[in-house]
Amino acid sequence: MKALTPEQIITFRKTFEEDRAARTAEAAMARTEMADLAYIPANAAKLQGDFEIELKTRGITAQQKSGRCWLFAALNILREVAAEKCGLKEFELSQNYLSFYDKLEKANNFLEMVIANADKPLDDPMMVYLMSTGIDDGGYWVMAADLVRKYGAVPKTAMPETYQSEHTATFMKYLNQLLRRDAAELREKTAAGGDPEPLREQMMAEIYRAECIAFGEPVQTFEFSYRDADNVYHVDRNLTPKTFYDKYIGLDLEEYVAVTNMPSRKSNERYAFHFTGSMAESRVVDLNLSMDEVQELVLAQLRGGEPVWFGCDAGAFGARKEGVWDPDSFDYQGLLGGADFTMDKKNRLAYRGSCATHAMLLVGVSFDENGQPSRWKIENSWGKENGKDGYFVCSQKYFREYVYEAIIGKKYMTDAQKALLSREPVEVAPWNADYAL
């Protein structure tokens, strides 16, 4: 390996000092946010306007300072079903209720993974993964579906947000500290030949108590009352979360499939992985397809009147305040002296330059003069103060390059795609899953 030489540094300095545009950019960068300097309003303006296909939804949600986008997006699909049945203009399901159980299930799964790998040294890849990752707020559609099937759902009025549910960083920090301490004790117990399960159950009771303090104890029975669009009052008493789901939502979640476009993997193949965000009894499974196929499936579902849960890289070419995602609306290359950041989708994934960091709903699309999609309408969970009253837009270029996953109803899939669902998934190590939310 060769070290930088003083002569090379002198050459670099001389080249920079003679570059007037670079010196001007240096002055601008000293006092201004980089994304604001790179932003091109005229290009972003081209993405504004109505959409040829546009689904009406019942209100923008706000995940606040938490990483629960995947759960908000999933519940926003389910709330549309309930709101339609009840004739409600606005409605929201409790994110706090399911995120309570999400953290509880993740903690249990983490401890079970520690026990299952207790014979491995701490520098084994699995133990390094477990201890360095811990658990967090993030997740996938399949995890939301697992939670709903196991615990049902409740209106937001039955279990509202708390400060801690909306600001999770500190709680998650100490929960992970607790889990790592627990991991050490479980490994010591196992190494001594003891049964770790009674100890794990005590640990889970401690975690349950801590969650109740932070988020409130999960509701078991509740009353659901509302006035419909005709101002008629309705009340339904002594509901449980499961009876509420069955009566007011009832969507068969088994009929929805995660399809991905991961060019770093083989197409027309199913993949599965079990990670720290899973339930102990579950795993994430998806079907990897070409982007053309993913796009056609998304269009079919929108045409069918159903929004689409999707995962994307929200850190790529986004303007939060304006509500825009579009590579052509930012010029980082010009701002940074011509540096070329171009990588194709396959290499961005393989070299870990991008991954799915956010989940939202696709609720609309417009087409160009050739009948091809040109821009997509997005329902976000960042509150009404961002974007256009909480709705965002992305360009077709962004959609193709930075959307990695979509949840599609089986009824919209081709027979050939449905046939692939019977294939045994290829198991992927959780640290090689290529994407995370």
CSV table of C-alpha atoms in Angstrom, one decimal:
chain,number,residue,atom,x,y,z
A,1,MET,CA,0.0,0.0,0.0
A,2,LYS,CA,1.3,3.4,-1.0
A,3,ALA,CA,1.2,6.5,1.3
A,4,LEU,CA,0.2,9.9,0.1
A,5,THR,CA,3.3,12.0,-0.6
A,6,PRO,CA,3.9,15.7,0.2
A,7,GLU,CA,4.4,16.3,-3.6
A,8,GLN,CA,0.9,14.9,-4.3
A,9,ILE,CA,-0.7,17.1,-1.7
A,10,ILE,CA,1.0,20.2,-3.3
A,11,THR,CA,-0.4,19.2,-6.7
A,12,PHE,CA,-3.9,18.7,-5.2
A,13,ARG,CA,-3.7,22.1,-3.5
A,14,LYS,CA,-2.5,24.0,-6.6
A,15,THR,CA,-5.2,22.4,-8.7
A,16,PHE,CA,-7.9,23.4,-6.3
A,17,GLU,CA,-6.6,27.0,-5.8
A,18,GLU,CA,-6.7,27.6,-9.6
A,19,ASP,CA,-10.3,26.3,-9.8
A,20,ARG,CA,-12.5,29.5,-9.4
A,21,ALA,CA,-15.8,27.5,-9.4
A,22,ALA,CA,-14.5,25.3,-6.7
A,23,ARG,CA,-13.5,28.3,-4.5
A,24,THR,CA,-17.0,29.8,-5.0
A,25,ALA,CA,-18.6,26.5,-4.0
A,26,GLU,CA,-16.3,26.4,-0.9
A,27,ALA,CA,-17.6,29.8,0.2
A,28,ALA,CA,-21.3,28.7,-0.3
A,29,MET,CA,-20.8,25.4,1.5
A,30,ALA,CA,-19.3,27.2,4.6
A,31,ARG,CA,-22.7,28.7,5.5
A,32,THR,CA,-25.4,26.6,3.8
A,33,GLU,CA,-26.9,23.1,4.0
A,34,MET,CA,-25.4,21.0,1.2
A,35,ALA,CA,-28.8,19.6,0.1
A,36,ASP,CA,-30.2,23.2,-0.2
A,37,LEU,CA,-27.3,24.2,-2.5
A,38,ALA,CA,-27.7,21.1,-4.7
A,39,TYR,CA,-31.5,21.4,-5.0
A,40,ILE,CA,-32.8,22.5,-8.4
A,41,PRO,CA,-36.3,24.0,-7.9
A,42,ALA,CA,-37.1,24.2,-11.6
A,43,ASN,CA,-36.7,20.4,-12.0
A,44,ALA,CA,-38.7,19.6,-8.9
A,45,ALA,CA,-41.5,21.9,-10.1
A,46,LYS,CA,-42.0,19.6,-13.1
A,47,LEU,CA,-43.2,16.8,-10.7
A,48,GLN,CA,-46.1,18.9,-9.4
A,49,GLY,CA,-49.8,18.6,-10.4
A,50,ASP,CA,-52.6,16.1,-10.3
A,51,PHE,CA,-52.3,12.4,-11.0
A,52,GLU,CA,-54.2,10.3,-13.5
A,53,ILE,CA,-54.6,7.5,-11.0
A,54,GLU,CA,-55.1,8.9,-7.5
A,55,LEU,CA,-56.5,7.1,-4.5
A,56,LYS,CA,-58.1,9.1,-1.7
A,57,THR,CA,-56.9,8.3,1.8
A,58,ARG,CA,-58.1,9.3,5.2
A,59,GLY,CA,-55.5,11.5,6.7
A,60,ILE,CA,-51.8,11.9,7.1
A,61,THR,CA,-50.2,10.3,10.1
A,62,ALA,CA,-47.0,11.3,11.9
A,63,GLN,CA,-44.5,8.8,13.3
A,64,GLN,CA,-42.7,11.6,15.1
A,65,LYS,CA,-39.2,10.8,16.3
A,66,SER,CA,-39.5,7.0,15.9
A,67,GLY,CA,-38.5,4.4,13.3
A,68,ARG,CA,-42.0,3.0,12.9
A,69,CYS,CA,-42.6,4.0,9.3
A,70,TRP,CA,-43.2,0.3,8.2
A,71,LEU,CA,-45.9,-0.1,10.9
A,72,PHE,CA,-47.6,3.2,10.1
A,73,ALA,CA,-47.7,2.4,6.4
A,74,ALA,CA,-49.2,-1.1,7.1
A,75,LEU,CA,-51.8,0.3,9.5
A,76,ASN,CA,-52.7,3.0,7.0
A,77,ILE,CA,-53.7,0.4,4.5
A,78,LEU,CA,-55.8,-1.4,7.1
A,79,ARG,CA,-57.4,1.7,8.4
A,80,GLU,CA,-58.8,2.4,4.9
A,81,VAL,CA,-60.7,-0.8,5.0
A,82,ALA,CA,-62.2,0.0,8.5
A,83,ALA,CA,-63.0,3.6,7.5
A,84,GLU,CA,-64.8,2.5,4.4
A,85,LYS,CA,-66.9,0.0,6.3
A,86,CYS,CA,-67.8,2.5,8.9
A,87,GLY,CA,-68.3,5.5,6.6
A,88,LEU,CA,-65.6,7.6,8.3
A,89,LYS,CA,-63.9,10.6,6.6
A,90,GLU,CA,-60.9,10.3,9.0
A,91,PHE,CA,-59.7,7.4,11.1
A,92,GLU,CA,-56.5,6.0,12.6
A,93,LEU,CA,-55.4,2.7,14.1
A,94,SER,CA,-53.2,2.6,17.2
A,95,GLN,CA,-49.6,2.4,16.2
A,96,ASN,CA,-48.6,2.4,19.9
A,97,TYR,CA,-50.6,-0.8,20.5
A,98,LEU,CA,-48.7,-2.9,17.9
A,99,SER,CA,-45.4,-1.2,18.4
A,100,PHE,CA,-45.6,-2.3,22.1
A,101,TYR,CA,-45.8,-5.9,21.0
A,102,ASP,CA,-43.3,-5.4,18.3
A,103,LYS,CA,-40.6,-4.5,20.8
A,104,LEU,CA,-41.7,-7.3,23.1
A,105,GLU,CA,-41.5,-9.8,20.3
A,106,LYS,CA,-38.1,-8.5,19.1
A,107,ALA,CA,-36.7,-8.7,22.7
A,108,ASN,CA,-37.9,-12.3,23.0
A,109,ASN,CA,-36.5,-13.2,19.6
A,110,PHE,CA,-33.2,-11.6,20.5
A,111,LEU,CA,-32.8,-13.6,23.7
A,112,GLU,CA,-33.9,-16.8,21.9
A,113,MET,CA,-31.2,-16.2,19.2
A,114,VAL,CA,-28.7,-15.7,22.0
A,115,ILE,CA,-29.6,-19.0,23.6
A,116,ALA,CA,-29.6,-20.8,20.2
A,117,ASN,CA,-26.1,-19.5,19.6
A,118,ALA,CA,-24.8,-19.7,23.1
A,119,ASP,CA,-22.1,-22.2,22.1
A,120,LYS,CA,-20.5,-19.8,19.6
A,121,PRO,CA,-17.6,-17.5,20.6
A,122,LEU,CA,-18.3,-13.7,20.8
A,123,ASP,CA,-16.3,-13.2,17.6
A,124,ASP,CA,-18.5,-15.6,15.6
A,125,PRO,CA,-20.4,-13.7,12.8
A,126,MET,CA,-23.8,-14.4,14.4
A,127,MET,CA,-22.7,-13.2,17.8
A,128,VAL,CA,-21.1,-10.1,16.3
A,129,TYR,CA,-24.3,-9.4,14.4
A,130,LEU,CA,-26.5,-9.9,17.5
A,131,MET,CA,-24.4,-7.7,19.8
A,132,SER,CA,-23.7,-5.0,17.3
A,133,THR,CA,-27.3,-4.8,15.9
A,134,GLY,CA,-29.4,-5.3,19.0
A,135,ILE,CA,-33.1,-4.4,18.2
A,136,ASP,CA,-34.6,-1.2,16.9
A,137,ASP,CA,-37.9,0.4,15.7
A,138,GLY,CA,-37.4,-0.7,12.1
A,139,GLY,CA,-39.3,-3.5,10.3
A,140,TYR,CA,-41.0,-5.0,7.2
A,141,TRP,CA,-44.5,-5.6,6.1
A,142,VAL,CA,-44.3,-9.3,7.1
A,143,MET,CA,-43.6,-8.2,10.7
A,144,ALA,CA,-46.6,-6.0,10.7
A,145,ALA,CA,-48.8,-8.8,9.3
A,146,ASP,CA,-47.4,-11.2,12.0
A,147,LEU,CA,-48.3,-8.7,14.7
A,148,VAL,CA,-51.8,-8.2,13.4
A,149,ARG,CA,-52.5,-11.9,13.1
A,150,LYS,CA,-51.2,-12.5,16.7
A,151,TYR,CA,-52.5,-9.5,18.5
A,152,GLY,CA,-55.2,-7.9,16.4
A,153,ALA,CA,-55.6,-4.1,16.1
A,154,VAL,CA,-57.3,-1.3,17.9
A,155,PRO,CA,-58.4,2.2,17.1
A,156,LYS,CA,-56.0,4.9,18.1
A,157,THR,CA,-58.5,6.2,20.7
A,158,ALA,CA,-58.2,2.9,22.5
A,159,MET,CA,-54.4,3.2,23.0
A,160,PRO,CA,-53.1,6.6,22.0
A,161,GLU,CA,-49.4,7.6,21.7
A,162,THR,CA,-47.2,8.5,24.6
A,163,TYR,CA,-44.2,10.7,24.6
A,164,GLN,CA,-41.9,7.7,24.7
A,165,SER,CA,-43.7,5.9,21.8
A,166,GLU,CA,-43.2,9.0,19.7
A,167,HIS,CA,-39.6,9.6,20.9
A,168,THR,CA,-38.1,6.1,21.1
A,169,ALA,CA,-34.3,6.7,21.0
A,170,THR,CA,-33.6,6.8,24.7
A,171,PHE,CA,-35.9,3.9,25.6
A,172,MET,CA,-34.4,1.8,22.8
A,173,LYS,CA,-30.8,2.6,24.0
A,174,TYR,CA,-31.5,1.3,27.5
A,175,LEU,CA,-33.6,-1.6,26.3
A,176,ASN,CA,-30.6,-2.7,24.2
A,177,GLN,CA,-28.3,-2.2,27.2
A,178,LEU,CA,-30.6,-4.5,29.2
A,179,LEU,CA,-30.7,-7.1,26.4
A,180,ARG,CA,-26.9,-7.2,26.2
A,181,ARG,CA,-26.6,-7.7,29.9
A,182,ASP,CA,-29.2,-10.4,29.7
A,183,ALA,CA,-27.3,-12.0,26.8
A,184,ALA,CA,-24.2,-12.3,29.0
A,185,GLU,CA,-26.2,-13.9,31.8
A,186,LEU,CA,-27.9,-16.4,29.5
A,187,ARG,CA,-24.5,-17.4,28.0
A,188,GLU,CA,-23.0,-17.9,31.4
A,189,LYS,CA,-26.0,-20.0,32.5
A,190,THR,CA,-25.8,-22.1,29.4
A,191,ALA,CA,-22.0,-22.6,29.7
A,192,ALA,CA,-22.5,-23.8,33.3
A,193,GLY,CA,-24.9,-26.5,32.0
A,194,GLY,CA,-28.1,-24.8,33.3
A,195,ASP,CA,-31.5,-24.4,31.7
A,196,PRO,CA,-31.7,-20.8,30.4
A,197,GLU,CA,-35.4,-20.7,29.8
A,198,PRO,CA,-36.6,-19.9,33.3
A,199,LEU,CA,-34.1,-17.0,33.4
A,200,ARG,CA,-35.2,-15.8,29.9
A,201,GLU,CA,-38.9,-15.7,31.2
A,202,GLN,CA,-37.8,-13.6,34.2
A,203,MET,CA,-36.0,-11.2,31.8
A,204,MET,CA,-39.0,-10.9,29.5
A,205,ALA,CA,-41.2,-10.1,32.5
A,206,GLU,CA,-38.8,-7.3,33.3
A,207,ILE,CA,-38.9,-6.0,29.8
A,208,TYR,CA,-42.8,-6.2,29.7
A,209,ARG,CA,-42.9,-4.1,32.9
A,210,ALA,CA,-40.5,-1.5,31.4
A,211,GLU,CA,-42.6,-1.2,28.3
A,212,CYS,CA,-45.8,-0.7,30.2
A,213,ILE,CA,-44.2,2.2,32.1
A,214,ALA,CA,-43.0,3.8,28.8
A,215,PHE,CA,-45.9,3.1,26.4
A,216,GLY,CA,-48.8,2.1,28.6
A,217,GLU,CA,-50.3,-1.3,29.3
A,218,PRO,CA,-51.8,-2.8,26.1
A,219,VAL,CA,-55.6,-2.6,26.0
A,220,GLN,CA,-57.5,-5.9,26.3
A,221,THR,CA,-61.1,-4.8,25.8
A,222,PHE,CA,-62.5,-1.5,24.7
A,223,GLU,CA,-65.4,0.4,23.3
A,224,PHE,CA,-65.5,1.6,19.7
A,225,SER,CA,-67.9,4.6,19.1
A,226,TYR,CA,-68.1,6.9,16.1
A,227,ARG,CA,-70.4,9.0,13.9
A,228,ASP,CA,-70.5,8.0,10.3
A,229,ALA,CA,-70.7,10.3,7.2
A,230,ASP,CA,-74.4,10.7,7.8
A,231,ASN,CA,-73.8,11.8,11.4
A,232,VAL,CA,-75.4,8.6,12.7
A,233,TYR,CA,-73.9,7.5,16.1
A,234,HIS,CA,-72.6,3.9,16.5
A,235,VAL,CA,-71.1,2.2,19.5
A,236,ASP,CA,-69.7,-1.3,19.9
A,237,ARG,CA,-68.7,-2.4,23.4
A,238,ASN,CA,-66.5,-5.1,24.9
A,239,LEU,CA,-64.4,-5.6,21.8
A,240,THR,CA,-61.0,-7.3,21.9
A,241,PRO,CA,-58.3,-6.4,19.5
A,242,LYS,CA,-58.9,-9.6,17.6
A,243,THR,CA,-62.6,-9.3,17.4
A,244,PHE,CA,-62.2,-5.6,16.3
A,245,TYR,CA,-59.9,-6.7,13.5
A,246,ASP,CA,-62.2,-9.5,12.3
A,247,LYS,CA,-65.3,-7.3,12.4
A,248,TYR,CA,-64.0,-4.0,11.0
A,249,ILE,CA,-61.0,-5.0,8.9
A,250,GLY,CA,-60.9,-8.7,8.1
A,251,LEU,CA,-58.3,-8.4,5.4
A,252,ASP,CA,-56.6,-11.7,4.7
A,253,LEU,CA,-52.9,-10.8,5.1
A,254,GLU,CA,-51.8,-14.1,3.7
A,255,GLU,CA,-53.0,-12.9,0.3
A,256,TYR,CA,-50.3,-10.2,0.2
A,257,VAL,CA,-46.7,-10.9,-0.9
A,258,ALA,CA,-43.4,-9.0,-0.6
A,259,VAL,CA,-41.8,-8.5,-4.0
A,260,THR,CA,-38.4,-7.0,-4.3
A,261,ASN,CA,-36.1,-5.7,-6.9
A,262,MET,CA,-32.6,-6.5,-5.7
A,263,PRO,CA,-30.3,-6.8,-8.7
A,264,SER,CA,-27.6,-8.0,-6.4
A,265,ARG,CA,-29.6,-11.2,-6.1
A,266,LYS,CA,-30.9,-13.7,-8.7
A,267,SER,CA,-34.3,-12.8,-10.2
A,268,ASN,CA,-37.3,-15.1,-10.0
A,269,GLU,CA,-36.1,-16.5,-6.7
A,270,ARG,CA,-37.5,-16.4,-3.2
A,271,TYR,CA,-35.3,-15.3,-0.3
A,272,ALA,CA,-35.7,-15.6,3.4
A,273,PHE,CA,-33.9,-14.5,6.5
A,274,HIS,CA,-34.4,-14.5,10.3
A,275,PHE,CA,-33.1,-11.4,12.0
A,276,THR,CA,-33.3,-9.5,15.3
A,277,GLY,CA,-36.5,-7.8,14.1
A,278,SER,CA,-38.3,-11.1,13.5
A,279,MET,CA,-40.7,-12.9,15.9
A,280,ALA,CA,-39.0,-16.1,17.2
A,281,GLU,CA,-41.5,-18.2,15.2
A,282,SER,CA,-41.2,-16.2,11.9
A,283,ARG,CA,-38.9,-14.8,9.2
A,284,VAL,CA,-38.9,-12.4,6.4
A,285,VAL,CA,-39.6,-13.9,3.0
A,286,ASP,CA,-39.7,-12.1,-0.4
A,287,LEU,CA,-39.8,-12.8,-4.1
A,288,ASN,CA,-37.1,-11.1,-6.2
A,289,LEU,CA,-38.3,-9.9,-9.6
A,290,SER,CA,-37.2,-7.6,-12.3
A,291,MET,CA,-38.0,-3.9,-11.9
A,292,ASP,CA,-40.3,-4.1,-15.0
A,293,GLU,CA,-42.4,-6.7,-13.2
A,294,VAL,CA,-42.4,-4.9,-9.9
A,295,GLN,CA,-43.6,-1.7,-11.7
A,296,GLU,CA,-46.4,-3.6,-13.5
A,297,LEU,CA,-47.6,-5.2,-10.3
A,298,VAL,CA,-47.7,-1.8,-8.5
A,299,LEU,CA,-49.6,-0.3,-11.4
A,300,ALA,CA,-52.1,-3.2,-11.4
A,301,GLN,CA,-52.8,-2.8,-7.7
A,302,LEU,CA,-53.2,1.0,-8.0
A,303,ARG,CA,-55.6,0.5,-10.9
A,304,GLY,CA,-57.5,-2.0,-8.7
A,305,GLY,CA,-58.0,0.8,-6.1
A,306,GLU,CA,-55.6,-0.4,-3.5
A,307,PRO,CA,-52.6,1.6,-2.2
A,308,VAL,CA,-49.2,-0.1,-2.2
A,309,TRP,CA,-46.9,-0.5,0.8
A,310,PHE,CA,-43.3,0.1,-0.5
A,311,GLY,CA,-39.7,0.4,0.8
A,312,CYS,CA,-37.2,2.9,-0.6
A,313,ASP,CA,-34.0,4.7,0.1
A,314,ALA,CA,-35.4,7.9,1.6
A,315,GLY,CA,-31.9,9.4,2.0
A,316,ALA,CA,-31.4,9.5,-1.8
A,317,PHE,CA,-32.1,12.8,-3.6
A,318,GLY,CA,-34.9,13.9,-1.3
A,319,ALA,CA,-36.2,17.3,-0.2
A,320,ARG,CA,-38.2,16.8,2.9
A,321,LYS,CA,-39.9,20.2,3.2
A,322,GLU,CA,-40.8,20.3,-0.5
A,323,GLY,CA,-41.9,16.6,-0.5
A,324,VAL,CA,-39.8,15.5,-3.5
A,325,TRP,CA,-37.6,12.6,-4.4
A,326,ASP,CA,-35.8,12.9,-7.7
A,327,PRO,CA,-32.2,12.5,-8.9
A,328,ASP,CA,-32.6,15.2,-11.5
A,329,SER,CA,-33.6,17.8,-8.8
A,330,PHE,CA,-30.2,17.7,-7.2
A,331,ASP,CA,-26.8,18.4,-8.6
A,332,TYR,CA,-24.3,17.1,-6.0
A,333,GLN,CA,-21.8,16.3,-8.8
A,334,GLY,CA,-21.7,20.0,-9.9
A,335,LEU,CA,-21.6,21.2,-6.3
A,336,LEU,CA,-18.6,19.0,-5.4
A,337,GLY,CA,-16.4,19.9,-8.4
A,338,GLY,CA,-17.6,17.3,-10.9
A,339,ALA,CA,-17.2,14.2,-8.7
A,340,ASP,CA,-19.1,11.4,-10.3
A,341,PHE,CA,-21.2,9.4,-7.8
A,342,THR,CA,-22.9,7.2,-10.4
A,343,MET,CA,-23.4,3.5,-9.5
A,344,ASP,CA,-26.0,1.2,-10.9
A,345,LYS,CA,-28.6,-0.3,-8.6
A,346,LYS,CA,-26.8,-3.7,-8.4
A,347,ASN,CA,-23.5,-2.2,-7.3
A,348,ARG,CA,-25.2,0.3,-4.9
A,349,LEU,CA,-26.6,-2.7,-3.1
A,350,ALA,CA,-23.6,-5.0,-3.4
A,351,TYR,CA,-21.2,-2.2,-2.1
A,352,ARG,CA,-23.7,-1.1,0.6
A,353,GLY,CA,-24.2,2.4,-0.9
A,354,SER,CA,-28.0,2.2,-0.6
A,355,CYS,CA,-30.7,0.2,1.1
A,356,ALA,CA,-34.4,0.6,1.9
A,357,THR,CA,-34.5,3.0,4.8
A,358,HIS,CA,-38.2,4.0,4.8
A,359,ALA,CA,-41.6,2.6,4.1
A,360,MET,CA,-44.6,4.5,2.8
A,361,LEU,CA,-47.7,4.1,0.6
A,362,LEU,CA,-47.9,4.7,-3.2
A,363,VAL,CA,-51.4,6.2,-3.8
A,364,GLY,CA,-51.2,7.7,-7.3
A,365,VAL,CA,-49.3,7.8,-10.6
A,366,SER,CA,-49.2,10.0,-13.7
A,367,PHE,CA,-48.1,8.9,-17.2
A,368,ASP,CA,-46.1,10.6,-20.0
A,369,GLU,CA,-47.2,11.0,-23.7
A,370,ASN,CA,-46.0,7.4,-24.3
A,371,GLY,CA,-48.2,5.9,-21.6
A,372,GLN,CA,-45.2,5.3,-19.3
A,373,PRO,CA,-45.2,6.3,-15.6
A,374,SER,CA,-43.6,9.8,-15.1
A,375,ARG,CA,-44.2,10.5,-11.4
A,376,TRP,CA,-45.7,8.8,-8.4
A,377,LYS,CA,-47.9,10.1,-5.5
A,378,ILE,CA,-46.8,9.0,-2.0
A,379,GLU,CA,-48.6,9.1,1.4
A,380,ASN,CA,-45.9,9.6,4.0
A,381,SER,CA,-45.9,9.4,7.8
A,382,TRP,CA,-44.0,12.6,8.5
A,383,GLY,CA,-46.9,14.8,9.4
A,384,LYS,CA,-48.8,17.4,7.3
A,385,GLU,CA,-46.1,20.0,7.7
A,386,ASN,CA,-43.9,18.2,5.1
A,387,GLY,CA,-44.6,17.9,1.4
A,388,LYS,CA,-48.0,18.9,0.1
A,389,ASP,CA,-50.1,18.5,3.3
A,390,GLY,CA,-48.1,15.4,4.0
A,391,TYR,CA,-48.1,13.9,0.5
A,392,PHE,CA,-44.9,13.5,-1.4
A,393,VAL,CA,-44.0,12.8,-5.0
A,394,CYS,CA,-41.2,10.9,-6.6
A,395,SER,CA,-40.0,10.8,-10.2
A,396,GLN,CA,-39.9,7.7,-12.4
A,397,LYS,CA,-36.1,7.8,-12.3
A,398,TYR,CA,-36.2,7.7,-8.5
A,399,PHE,CA,-38.8,4.9,-8.5
A,400,ARG,CA,-36.8,2.7,-10.8
A,401,GLU,CA,-33.5,3.2,-9.0
A,402,TYR,CA,-34.3,3.6,-5.3
A,403,VAL,CA,-37.5,1.6,-4.7
A,404,TYR,CA,-36.6,-1.9,-3.5
A,405,GLU,CA,-39.7,-3.6,-2.2
A,406,ALA,CA,-43.5,-3.5,-2.7
A,407,ILE,CA,-46.4,-5.5,-1.1
A,408,ILE,CA,-48.7,-6.9,-3.7
A,409,GLY,CA,-51.9,-8.8,-3.6
A,410,LYS,CA,-51.7,-12.3,-5.1
A,411,LYS,CA,-54.7,-11.5,-7.3
A,412,TYR,CA,-52.6,-9.0,-9.2
A,413,MET,CA,-49.8,-11.4,-9.9
A,414,THR,CA,-49.4,-13.4,-13.1
A,415,ASP,CA,-49.7,-17.2,-13.0
A,416,ALA,CA,-45.9,-17.5,-13.6
A,417,GLN,CA,-45.2,-15.3,-10.6
A,418,LYS,CA,-47.7,-17.2,-8.4
A,419,ALA,CA,-46.0,-20.4,-9.3
A,420,LEU,CA,-42.7,-19.0,-8.0
A,421,LEU,CA,-44.3,-18.7,-4.5
A,422,SER,CA,-44.2,-22.4,-4.1
A,423,ARG,CA,-40.4,-22.5,-4.3
A,424,GLU,CA,-38.4,-23.1,-1.2
A,425,PRO,CA,-36.7,-19.8,-0.3
A,426,VAL,CA,-32.9,-19.4,-0.4
A,427,GLU,CA,-31.7,-18.7,3.2
A,428,VAL,CA,-29.7,-15.5,3.6
A,429,ALA,CA,-27.6,-14.6,6.7
A,430,PRO,CA,-29.2,-11.6,8.4
A,431,TRP,CA,-26.1,-9.5,8.0
A,432,ASN,CA,-26.2,-10.2,4.2
A,433,ALA,CA,-29.9,-9.3,3.8
A,434,ASP,CA,-29.0,-6.3,1.5
A,435,TYR,CA,-31.6,-4.0,2.9
A,436,ALA,CA,-33.1,-2.8,6.1
A,437,LEU,CA,-35.9,-0.5,7.4
